[in-house]
PDB file of N, CA and C in Angstrom:
ATOM      1  N   MET A   1      63.430 -19.393 -30.354  1.00 85.00           N
ATOM      2  CA  MET A   1      62.246 -18.746 -30.870  1.00 85.00           C
ATOM      3  C   MET A   1      61.002 -19.601 -30.658  1.00 85.00           C
ATOM      4  N   ILE A   2      61.137 -20.895 -30.944  1.00 85.00           N
ATOM      5  CA  ILE A   2      60.008 -21.805 -30.737  1.00 85.00           C
ATOM      6  C   ILE A   2      59.664 -21.872 -29.260  1.00 85.00           C
ATOM      7  N   GLU A   3      60.688 -21.889 -28.442  1.00 87.00           N
ATOM      8  CA  GLU A   3      60.472 -21.933 -26.986  1.00 87.00           C
ATOM      9  C   GLU A   3      59.735 -20.676 -26.526  1.00 87.00           C
ATOM     10  N   SER A   4      60.094 -19.570 -27.084  1.00 87.00           N
ATOM     11  CA  SER A   4      59.458 -18.299 -26.737  1.00 87.00           C
ATOM     12  C   SER A   4      57.989 -18.307 -27.158  1.00 87.00           C
ATOM     13  N   ALA A   5      57.712 -18.811 -28.338  1.00 86.00           N
ATOM     14  CA  ALA A   5      56.326 -18.899 -28.819  1.00 86.00           C
ATOM     15  C   ALA A   5      55.526 -19.862 -27.957  1.00 86.00           C
ATOM     16  N   LYS A   6      56.170 -20.976 -27.568  1.00 88.00           N
ATOM     17  CA  LYS A   6      55.494 -21.954 -26.707  1.00 88.00           C
ATOM     18  C   LYS A   6      55.150 -21.326 -25.359  1.00 88.00           C
ATOM     19  N   ASN A   7      56.083 -20.597 -24.765  1.00 89.00           N
ATOM     20  CA  ASN A   7      55.820 -19.917 -23.485  1.00 89.00           C
ATOM     21  C   ASN A   7      54.692 -18.893 -23.616  1.00 89.00           C
ATOM     22  N   PHE A   8      54.733 -18.157 -24.732  1.00 89.00           N
ATOM     23  CA  PHE A   8      53.683 -17.165 -24.969  1.00 89.00           C
ATOM     24  C   PHE A   8      52.310 -17.828 -25.048  1.00 89.00           C
ATOM     25  N   LEU A   9      52.222 -18.926 -25.798  1.00 89.00           N
ATOM     26  CA  LEU A   9      50.946 -19.637 -25.930  1.00 89.00           C
ATOM     27  C   LEU A   9      50.501 -20.242 -24.604  1.00 89.00           C
ATOM     28  N   ASP A  10      51.437 -20.788 -23.842  1.00 89.00           N
ATOM     29  CA  ASP A  10      51.098 -21.337 -22.520  1.00 89.00           C
ATOM     30  C   ASP A  10      50.530 -20.247 -21.607  1.00 89.00           C
ATOM     31  N   GLN A  11      51.190 -19.108 -21.609  1.00 92.00           N
ATOM     32  CA  GLN A  11      50.706 -17.996 -20.781  1.00 92.00           C
ATOM     33  C   GLN A  11      49.333 -17.523 -21.259  1.00 92.00           C
ATOM     34  N   TRP A  12      49.192 -17.439 -22.568  1.00 92.00           N
ATOM     35  CA  TRP A  12      47.929 -16.973 -23.126  1.00 92.00           C
ATOM     36  C   TRP A  12      46.797 -17.937 -22.777  1.00 92.00           C
ATOM     37  N   PHE A  13      47.030 -19.246 -22.917  1.00 90.00           N
ATOM     38  CA  PHE A  13      46.014 -20.242 -22.576  1.00 90.00           C
ATOM     39  C   PHE A  13      45.712 -20.224 -21.080  1.00 90.00           C
ATOM     40  N   THR A  14      46.755 -20.058 -20.258  1.00 93.00           N
ATOM     41  CA  THR A  14      46.548 -20.002 -18.808  1.00 93.00           C
ATOM     42  C   THR A  14      45.676 -18.801 -18.442  1.00 93.00           C
ATOM     43  N   LYS A  15      45.997 -17.646 -19.019  1.00 94.00           N
ATOM     44  CA  LYS A  15      45.192 -16.446 -18.759  1.00 94.00           C
ATOM     45  C   LYS A  15      43.767 -16.632 -19.270  1.00 94.00           C
ATOM     46  N   SER A  16      43.636 -17.242 -20.439  1.00 94.00           N
ATOM     47  CA  SER A  16      42.308 -17.483 -21.017  1.00 94.00           C
ATOM     48  C   SER A  16      41.488 -18.402 -20.120  1.00 94.00           C
ATOM     49  N   GLU A  17      42.120 -19.446 -19.604  1.00 95.00           N
ATOM     50  CA  GLU A  17      41.412 -20.367 -18.707  1.00 95.00           C
ATOM     51  C   GLU A  17      40.973 -19.650 -17.431  1.00 95.00           C
ATOM     52  N   ARG A  18      41.856 -18.800 -16.871  1.00 95.00           N
ATOM     53  CA  ARG A  18      41.486 -18.041 -15.670  1.00 95.00           C
ATOM     54  C   ARG A  18      40.311 -17.110 -15.958  1.00 95.00           C
ATOM     55  N   LEU A  19      40.391 -16.459 -17.119  1.00 95.00           N
ATOM     56  CA  LEU A  19      39.290 -15.562 -17.490  1.00 95.00           C
ATOM     57  C   LEU A  19      37.979 -16.327 -17.666  1.00 95.00           C
ATOM     58  N   LEU A  20      38.054 -17.490 -18.287  1.00 96.00           N
ATOM     59  CA  LEU A  20      36.847 -18.311 -18.447  1.00 96.00           C
ATOM     60  C   LEU A  20      36.300 -18.761 -17.093  1.00 96.00           C
ATOM     61  N   ASP A  21      37.205 -19.157 -16.198  1.00 95.00           N
ATOM     62  CA  ASP A  21      36.773 -19.534 -14.845  1.00 95.00           C
ATOM     63  C   ASP A  21      36.099 -18.359 -14.144  1.00 95.00           C
ATOM     64  N   GLN A  22      36.704 -17.178 -14.283  1.00 96.00           N
ATOM     65  CA  GLN A  22      36.122 -15.993 -13.652  1.00 96.00           C
ATOM     66  C   GLN A  22      34.762 -15.666 -14.267  1.00 96.00           C
ATOM     67  N   LEU A  23      34.657 -15.827 -15.579  1.00 97.00           N
ATOM     68  CA  LEU A  23      33.368 -15.592 -16.238  1.00 97.00           C
ATOM     69  C   LEU A  23      32.301 -16.560 -15.736  1.00 97.00           C
ATOM     70  N   GLU A  24      32.660 -17.805 -15.533  1.00 96.00           N
ATOM     71  CA  GLU A  24      31.716 -18.796 -14.994  1.00 96.00           C
ATOM     72  C   GLU A  24      31.261 -18.396 -13.587  1.00 96.00           C
ATOM     73  N   LYS A  25      32.242 -17.986 -12.763  1.00 96.00           N
ATOM     74  CA  LYS A  25      31.902 -17.555 -11.405  1.00 96.00           C
ATOM     75  C   LYS A  25      30.986 -16.333 -11.439  1.00 96.00           C
ATOM     76  N   ASP A  26      31.326 -15.377 -12.312  1.00 96.00           N
ATOM     77  CA  ASP A  26      30.500 -14.173 -12.435  1.00 96.00           C
ATOM     78  C   ASP A  26      29.094 -14.519 -12.918  1.00 96.00           C
ATOM     79  N   LYS A  27      29.029 -15.462 -13.866  1.00 97.00           N
ATOM     80  CA  LYS A  27      27.723 -15.887 -14.385  1.00 97.00           C
ATOM     81  C   LYS A  27      26.880 -16.471 -13.255  1.00 97.00           C
ATOM     82  N   ASP A  28      27.479 -17.345 -12.445  1.00 96.00           N
ATOM     83  CA  ASP A  28      26.764 -17.933 -11.309  1.00 96.00           C
ATOM     84  C   ASP A  28      26.369 -16.862 -10.294  1.00 96.00           C
ATOM     85  N   HIS A  29      27.286 -15.944 -10.047  1.00 97.00           N
ATOM     86  CA  HIS A  29      27.012 -14.871  -9.088  1.00 97.00           C
ATOM     87  C   HIS A  29      25.839 -14.012  -9.564  1.00 97.00           C
ATOM     88  N   PHE A  30      25.850 -13.646 -10.849  1.00 97.00           N
ATOM     89  CA  PHE A  30      24.761 -12.834 -11.382  1.00 97.00           C
ATOM     90  C   PHE A  30      23.446 -13.600 -11.417  1.00 97.00           C
ATOM     91  N   ALA A  31      23.506 -14.886 -11.645  1.00 97.00           N
ATOM     92  CA  ALA A  31      22.286 -15.700 -11.605  1.00 97.00           C
ATOM     93  C   ALA A  31      21.706 -15.694 -10.191  1.00 97.00           C
ATOM     94  N   ASN A  32      22.577 -15.816  -9.179  1.00 97.00           N
ATOM     95  CA  ASN A  32      22.115 -15.757  -7.790  1.00 97.00           C
ATOM     96  C   ASN A  32      21.530 -14.388  -7.460  1.00 97.00           C
ATOM     97  N   LEU A  33      22.212 -13.344  -7.912  1.00 98.00           N
ATOM     98  CA  LEU A  33      21.689 -11.991  -7.685  1.00 98.00           C
ATOM     99  C   LEU A  33      20.334 -11.806  -8.354  1.00 98.00           C
ATOM    100  N   ASN A  34      20.208 -12.332  -9.557  1.00 98.00           N
ATOM    101  CA  ASN A  34      18.940 -12.233 -10.273  1.00 98.00           C
ATOM    102  C   ASN A  34      17.828 -12.943  -9.503  1.00 98.00           C
ATOM    103  N   ASN A  35      18.124 -14.112  -8.948  1.00 98.00           N
ATOM    104  CA  ASN A  35      17.134 -14.839  -8.147  1.00 98.00           C
ATOM    105  C   ASN A  35      16.746 -14.047  -6.904  1.00 98.00           C
ATOM    106  N   GLN A  36      17.735 -13.455  -6.248  1.00 98.00           N
ATOM    107  CA  GLN A  36      17.445 -12.662  -5.055  1.00 98.00           C
ATOM    108  C   GLN A  36      16.588 -11.451  -5.397  1.00 98.00           C
ATOM    109  N   ILE A  37      16.911 -10.800  -6.504  1.00 98.00           N
ATOM    110  CA  ILE A  37      16.134  -9.632  -6.928  1.00 98.00           C
ATOM    111  C   ILE A  37      14.711 -10.043  -7.271  1.00 98.00           C
ATOM    112  N   THR A  38      14.559 -11.170  -7.935  1.00 98.00           N
ATOM    113  CA  THR A  38      13.223 -11.664  -8.276  1.00 98.00           C
ATOM    114  C   THR A  38      12.412 -11.939  -7.016  1.00 98.00           C
ATOM    115  N   LYS A  39      13.033 -12.572  -6.025  1.00 98.00           N
ATOM    116  CA  LYS A  39      12.341 -12.839  -4.758  1.00 98.00           C
ATOM    117  C   LYS A  39      11.955 -11.539  -4.067  1.00 98.00           C
ATOM    118  N   GLU A  40      12.861 -10.579  -4.078  1.00 98.00           N
ATOM    119  CA  GLU A  40      12.602  -9.288  -3.438  1.00 98.00           C
ATOM    120  C   GLU A  40      11.455  -8.570  -4.141  1.00 98.00           C
ATOM    121  N   LEU A  41      11.446  -8.613  -5.468  1.00 98.00           N
ATOM    122  CA  LEU A  41      10.355  -7.992  -6.223  1.00 98.00           C
ATOM    123  C   LEU A  41       9.020  -8.666  -5.924  1.00 98.00           C
ATOM    124  N   ASP A  42       9.022  -9.987  -5.847  1.00 98.00           N
ATOM    125  CA  ASP A  42       7.796 -10.706  -5.504  1.00 98.00           C
ATOM    126  C   ASP A  42       7.309 -10.307  -4.117  1.00 98.00           C
ATOM    127  N   HIS A  43       8.247 -10.190  -3.189  1.00 98.00           N
ATOM    128  CA  HIS A  43       7.894  -9.771  -1.827  1.00 98.00           C
ATOM    129  C   HIS A  43       7.304  -8.357  -1.837  1.00 98.00           C
ATOM    130  N   LEU A  44       7.913  -7.464  -2.613  1.00 98.00           N
ATOM    131  CA  LEU A  44       7.402  -6.094  -2.705  1.00 98.00           C
ATOM    132  C   LEU A  44       6.010  -6.062  -3.335  1.00 98.00           C
ATOM    133  N   LYS A  45       5.790  -6.898  -4.342  1.00 98.00           N
ATOM    134  CA  LYS A  45       4.463  -6.969  -4.963  1.00 98.00           C
ATOM    135  C   LYS A  45       3.426  -7.461  -3.961  1.00 98.00           C
ATOM    136  N   ASP A  46       3.783  -8.489  -3.187  1.00 98.00           N
ATOM    137  CA  ASP A  46       2.867  -9.002  -2.167  1.00 98.00           C
ATOM    138  C   ASP A  46       2.572  -7.939  -1.118  1.00 98.00           C
ATOM    139  N   THR A  47       3.611  -7.228  -0.700  1.00 98.00           N
ATOM    140  CA  THR A  47       3.425  -6.164   0.290  1.00 98.00           C
ATOM    141  C   THR A  47       2.531  -5.071  -0.270  1.00 98.00           C
ATOM    142  N   ARG A  48       2.724  -4.728  -1.524  1.00 98.00           N
ATOM    143  CA  ARG A  48       1.889  -3.705  -2.175  1.00 98.00           C
ATOM    144  C   ARG A  48       0.426  -4.145  -2.195  1.00 98.00           C
ATOM    145  N   GLU A  49       0.197  -5.401  -2.551  1.00 98.00           N
ATOM    146  CA  GLU A  49      -1.173  -5.911  -2.578  1.00 98.00           C
ATOM    147  C   GLU A  49      -1.803  -5.871  -1.190  1.00 98.00           C
ATOM    148  N   LEU A  50      -1.031  -6.255  -0.175  1.00 98.00           N
ATOM    149  CA  LEU A  50      -1.552  -6.201   1.192  1.00 98.00           C
ATOM    150  C   LEU A  50      -1.879  -4.769   1.600  1.00 98.00           C
ATOM    151  N   LEU A  51      -1.012  -3.838   1.244  1.00 98.00           N
ATOM    152  CA  LEU A  51      -1.266  -2.436   1.575  1.00 98.00           C
ATOM    153  C   LEU A  51      -2.508  -1.910   0.861  1.00 98.00           C
ATOM    154  N   LEU A  52      -2.676  -2.285  -0.394  1.00 98.00           N
ATOM    155  CA  LEU A  52      -3.870  -1.857  -1.126  1.00 98.00           C
ATOM    156  C   LEU A  52      -5.139  -2.427  -0.500  1.00 98.00           C
ATOM    157  N   LYS A  53      -5.079  -3.694  -0.072  1.00 98.00           N
ATOM    158  CA  LYS A  53      -6.236  -4.295   0.594  1.00 98.00           C
ATOM    159  C   LYS A  53      -6.526  -3.582   1.909  1.00 98.00           C
ATOM    160  N   GLU A  54      -5.476  -3.243   2.651  1.00 97.00           N
ATOM    161  CA  GLU A  54      -5.643  -2.545   3.926  1.00 97.00           C
ATOM    162  C   GLU A  54      -6.245  -1.157   3.698  1.00 97.00           C
ATOM    163  N   ILE A  55      -5.777  -0.474   2.657  1.00 97.00           N
ATOM    164  CA  ILE A  55      -6.333   0.845   2.332  1.00 97.00           C
ATOM    165  C   ILE A  55      -7.803   0.718   1.962  1.00 97.00           C
ATOM    166  N   ASP A  56      -8.145  -0.280   1.153  1.00 96.00           N
ATOM    167  CA  ASP A  56      -9.548  -0.502   0.800  1.00 96.00           C
ATOM    168  C   ASP A  56     -10.389  -0.747   2.042  1.00 96.00           C
ATOM    169  N   TYR A  57      -9.885  -1.587   2.942  1.00 96.00           N
ATOM    170  CA  TYR A  57     -10.606  -1.874   4.182  1.00 96.00           C
ATOM    171  C   TYR A  57     -10.804  -0.598   5.000  1.00 96.00           C
ATOM    172  N   LEU A  58      -9.739   0.200   5.107  1.00 96.00           N
ATOM    173  CA  LEU A  58      -9.840   1.437   5.882  1.00 96.00           C
ATOM    174  C   LEU A  58     -10.814   2.418   5.243  1.00 96.00           C
ATOM    175  N   LEU A  59     -10.819   2.485   3.917  1.00 96.00           N
ATOM    176  CA  LEU A  59     -11.762   3.375   3.238  1.00 96.00           C
ATOM    177  C   LEU A  59     -13.201   2.926   3.455  1.00 96.00           C
ATOM    178  N   VAL A  60     -13.427   1.627   3.373  1.00 95.00           N
ATOM    179  CA  VAL A  60     -14.773   1.100   3.610  1.00 95.00           C
ATOM    180  C   VAL A  60     -15.190   1.373   5.049  1.00 95.00           C
ATOM    181  N   SER A  61     -14.285   1.128   5.987  1.00 96.00           N
ATOM    182  CA  SER A  61     -14.590   1.383   7.398  1.00 96.00           C
ATOM    183  C   SER A  61     -14.885   2.858   7.619  1.00 96.00           C
ATOM    184  N   ARG A  62     -14.082   3.717   6.999  1.00 96.00           N
ATOM    185  CA  ARG A  62     -14.304   5.156   7.143  1.00 96.00           C
ATOM    186  C   ARG A  62     -15.667   5.542   6.583  1.00 96.00           C
ATOM    187  N   ASN A  63     -16.007   5.001   5.417  1.00 95.00           N
ATOM    188  CA  ASN A  63     -17.304   5.313   4.817  1.00 95.00           C
ATOM    189  C   ASN A  63     -18.447   4.808   5.688  1.00 95.00           C
ATOM    190  N   GLU A  64     -18.279   3.625   6.274  1.00 96.00           N
ATOM    191  CA  GLU A  64     -19.308   3.105   7.174  1.00 96.00           C
ATOM    192  C   GLU A  64     -19.445   3.989   8.408  1.00 96.00           C
ATOM    193  N   MET A  65     -18.319   4.457   8.936  1.00 97.00           N
ATOM    194  CA  MET A  65     -18.371   5.351  10.097  1.00 97.00           C
ATOM    195  C   MET A  65     -19.063   6.663   9.736  1.00 97.00           C
ATOM    196  N   ILE A  66     -18.763   7.191   8.559  1.00 97.00           N
ATOM    197  CA  ILE A  66     -19.398   8.433   8.113  1.00 97.00           C
ATOM    198  C   ILE A  66     -20.899   8.227   7.954  1.00 97.00           C
ATOM    199  N   ASP A  67     -21.301   7.114   7.347  1.00 96.00           N
ATOM    200  CA  ASP A  67     -22.727   6.827   7.181  1.00 96.00           C
ATOM    201  C   ASP A  67     -23.420   6.690   8.530  1.00 96.00           C
ATOM    202  N   SER A  68     -22.776   6.009   9.459  1.00 97.00           N
ATOM    203  CA  SER A  68     -23.346   5.846  10.797  1.00 97.00           C
ATOM    204  C   SER A  68     -23.474   7.199  11.491  1.00 97.00           C
ATOM    205  N   PHE A  69     -22.439   8.017  11.404  1.00 97.00           N
ATOM    206  CA  PHE A  69     -22.464   9.340  12.025  1.00 97.00           C
ATOM    207  C   PHE A  69     -23.546  10.206  11.389  1.00 97.00           C
ATOM    208  N   ARG A  70     -23.682  10.130  10.072  1.00 97.00           N
ATOM    209  CA  ARG A  70     -24.707  10.892   9.363  1.00 97.00           C
ATOM    210  C   ARG A  70     -26.103  10.470   9.834  1.00 97.00           C
ATOM    211  N   ALA A  71     -26.317   9.164   9.975  1.00 98.00           N
ATOM    212  CA  ALA A  71     -27.624   8.673  10.433  1.00 98.00           C
ATOM    213  C   ALA A  71     -27.919   9.169  11.851  1.00 98.00           C
ATOM    214  N   LYS A  72     -26.915   9.151  12.729  1.00 97.00           N
ATOM    215  CA  LYS A  72     -27.115   9.646  14.094  1.00 97.00           C
ATOM    216  C   LYS A  72     -27.419  11.138  14.104  1.00 97.00           C
ATOM    217  N   LEU A  73     -26.716  11.890  13.263  1.00 98.00           N
ATOM    218  CA  LEU A  73     -26.979  13.330  13.187  1.00 98.00           C
ATOM    219  C   LEU A  73     -28.391  13.612  12.683  1.00 98.00           C
ATOM    220  N   ILE A  74     -28.814  12.859  11.688  1.00 98.00           N
ATOM    221  CA  ILE A  74     -30.171  13.041  11.162  1.00 98.00           C
ATOM    222  C   ILE A  74     -31.195  12.786  12.259  1.00 98.00           C
ATOM    223  N   LEU A  75     -31.011  11.710  13.028  1.00 97.00           N
ATOM    224  CA  LEU A  75     -31.938  11.421  14.128  1.00 97.00           C
ATOM    225  C   LEU A  75     -31.932  12.535  15.166  1.00 97.00           C
ATOM    226  N   ARG A  76     -30.759  13.023  15.516  1.00 97.00           N
ATOM    227  CA  ARG A  76     -30.681  14.101  16.511  1.00 97.00           C
ATOM    228  C   ARG A  76     -31.365  15.363  16.010  1.00 97.00           C
ATOM    229  N   PHE A  77     -31.125  15.730  14.756  1.00 97.00           N
ATOM    230  CA  PHE A  77     -31.772  16.922  14.219  1.00 97.00           C
ATOM    231  C   PHE A  77     -33.284  16.739  14.117  1.00 97.00           C
ATOM    232  N   GLU A  78     -33.725  15.537  13.785  1.00 97.00           N
ATOM    233  CA  GLU A  78     -35.171  15.279  13.764  1.00 97.00           C
ATOM    234  C   GLU A  78     -35.755  15.451  15.161  1.00 97.00           C
ATOM    235  N   ASN A  79     -35.062  14.936  16.173  1.00 96.00           N
ATOM    236  CA  ASN A  79     -35.532  15.104  17.555  1.00 96.00           C
ATOM    237  C   ASN A  79     -35.528  16.572  17.965  1.00 96.00           C
ATOM    238  N   ILE A  80     -34.511  17.314  17.566  1.00 96.00           N
ATOM    239  CA  ILE A  80     -34.456  18.746  17.886  1.00 96.00           C
ATOM    240  C   ILE A  80     -35.612  19.472  17.215  1.00 96.00           C
ATOM    241  N   LEU A  81     -35.892  19.129  15.954  1.00 95.00           N
ATOM    242  CA  LEU A  81     -37.018  19.753  15.249  1.00 95.00           C
ATOM    243  C   LEU A  81     -38.345  19.441  15.940  1.00 95.00           C
ATOM    244  N   LYS A  82     -38.519  18.213  16.397  1.00 94.00           N
ATOM    245  CA  LYS A  82     -39.750  17.851  17.113  1.00 94.00           C
ATOM    246  C   LYS A  82     -39.885  18.676  18.384  1.00 94.00           C
ATOM    247  N   ARG A  83     -38.789  18.826  19.115  1.00 93.00           N
ATOM    248  CA  ARG A  83     -38.827  19.629  20.344  1.00 93.00           C
ATOM    249  C   ARG A  83     -39.146  21.085  20.033  1.00 93.00           C
ATOM    250  N   LEU A  84     -38.528  21.618  18.972  1.00 92.00           N
ATOM    251  CA  LEU A  84     -38.806  23.005  18.590  1.00 92.00           C
ATOM    252  C   LEU A  84     -40.278  23.193  18.247  1.00 92.00           C
ATOM    253  N   ARG A  85     -40.853  22.251  17.536  1.00 91.00           N
ATOM    254  CA  ARG A  85     -42.285  22.356  17.188  1.00 91.00           C
ATOM    255  C   ARG A  85     -43.156  22.325  18.437  1.00 91.00           C
ATOM    256  N   ARG A  86     -42.777  21.439  19.386  1.00 90.00           N
ATOM    257  CA  ARG A  86     -43.539  21.389  20.645  1.00 90.00           C
ATOM    258  C   ARG A  86     -43.433  22.709  21.400  1.00 90.00           C
ATOM    259  N   VAL A  87     -42.205  23.250  21.424  1.00 89.00           N
ATOM    260  CA  VAL A  87     -42.013  24.531  22.117  1.00 89.00           C
ATOM    261  C   VAL A  87     -42.800  25.626  21.416  1.00 89.00           C
ATOM    262  N   GLU A  88     -42.760  25.641  20.077  1.00 86.00           N
ATOM    263  CA  GLU A  88     -43.522  26.644  19.327  1.00 86.00           C
ATOM    264  C   GLU A  88     -45.014  26.515  19.611  1.00 86.00           C
ATOM    265  N   LYS A  89     -45.511  25.292  19.668  1.00 86.00           N
ATOM    266  CA  LYS A  89     -46.937  25.078  19.958  1.00 86.00           C
ATOM    267  C   LYS A  89     -47.279  25.551  21.359  1.00 86.00           C
ATOM    268  N   SER A  90     -46.391  25.213  22.313  1.00 85.00           N
ATOM    269  CA  SER A  90     -46.696  25.620  23.688  1.00 85.00           C
ATOM    270  C   SER A  90     -46.608  27.135  23.829  1.00 85.00           C
ATOM    271  N   ILE A  91     -45.660  27.776  23.135  1.00 83.00           N
ATOM    272  CA  ILE A  91     -45.573  29.239  23.183  1.00 83.00           C
ATOM    273  C   ILE A  91     -46.802  29.837  22.523  1.00 83.00           C
ATOM    274  N   GLY A  92     -47.205  29.271  21.402  1.00 75.00           N
ATOM    275  CA  GLY A  92     -48.392  29.766  20.700  1.00 75.00           C
ATOM    276  C   GLY A  92     -49.638  29.627  21.552  1.00 75.00           C
ATOM    277  N   SER A  93     -49.797  28.521  22.252  1.00 72.00           N
ATOM    278  CA  SER A  93     -50.997  28.339  23.071  1.00 72.00           C
ATOM    279  C   SER A  93     -50.959  29.254  24.291  1.00 72.00           C
ATOM    280  N   LYS A  94     -49.770  29.540  24.855  1.00 66.00           N
ATOM    281  CA  LYS A  94     -49.673  30.456  25.994  1.00 66.00           C
ATOM    282  C   LYS A  94     -50.014  31.875  25.566  1.00 66.00           C
ATOM    283  N   GLU A  95     -49.567  32.262  24.338  1.00 65.00           N
ATOM    284  CA  GLU A  95     -49.897  33.600  23.843  1.00 65.00           C
ATOM    285  C   GLU A  95     -51.398  33.744  23.649  1.00 65.00           C
ATOM    286  N   VAL A  96     -52.026  32.687  23.159  1.00 58.00           N
ATOM    287  CA  VAL A  96     -53.480  32.723  22.966  1.00 58.00           C
ATOM    288  C   VAL A  96     -54.167  32.869  24.317  1.00 58.00           C
ATOM    289  N   GLN A  97     -53.701  32.140  25.323  1.00 64.00           N
ATOM    290  CA  GLN A  97     -54.311  32.219  26.656  1.00 64.00           C
ATOM    291  C   GLN A  97     -54.091  33.597  27.272  1.00 64.00           C
ATOM    292  N   ASN A  98     -52.927  34.180  27.053  1.00 65.00           N
ATOM    293  CA  ASN A  98     -52.655  35.511  27.606  1.00 65.00           C
ATOM    294  C   ASN A  98     -53.549  36.563  26.969  1.00 65.00           C
ATOM    295  N   LYS A  99     -53.854  36.411  25.690  1.00 60.00           N
ATOM    296  CA  LYS A  99     -54.719  37.378  25.015  1.00 60.00           C
ATOM    297  C   LYS A  99     -56.142  37.281  25.528  1.00 60.00           C
ATOM    298  N   ILE A 100     -56.532  36.103  25.901  1.00 52.00           N
ATOM    299  CA  ILE A 100     -57.905  35.923  26.378  1.00 52.00           C
ATOM    300  C   ILE A 100     -57.958  36.500  27.762  1.00 52.00           C
TER     301      ILE A 100
END
C-alpha cells in the first residue's frame, strides 16, 4: 500500500513538473508573440501616419492645382471678355458708318 502511494505521488509530481515546464514554455512563447504583435502594431501605426501625411500632401497639391486652374480660367475669360468688347465696339462703329 505504501509502495502504491509512493508510486502515485511520484507520478503526480512528475506530471506536475512536466505541466510546470510546459507552462513556462507557453509563457515564454506568449511573451514572444506579444512582442511580435506590439512591433506589428507599431509598424501599422507608422504606416498609418505616413499614409495620412501622403493624403494631406495630395489634398494640398490638388487644392493648389485647382487654384492654379481657376486663376488661368479667370485670365482666359477676362481676355475673352476684352475681345468681345472690342468686337462689339467695332460692330457698333461699322453700323454707325453704314447708317451715315
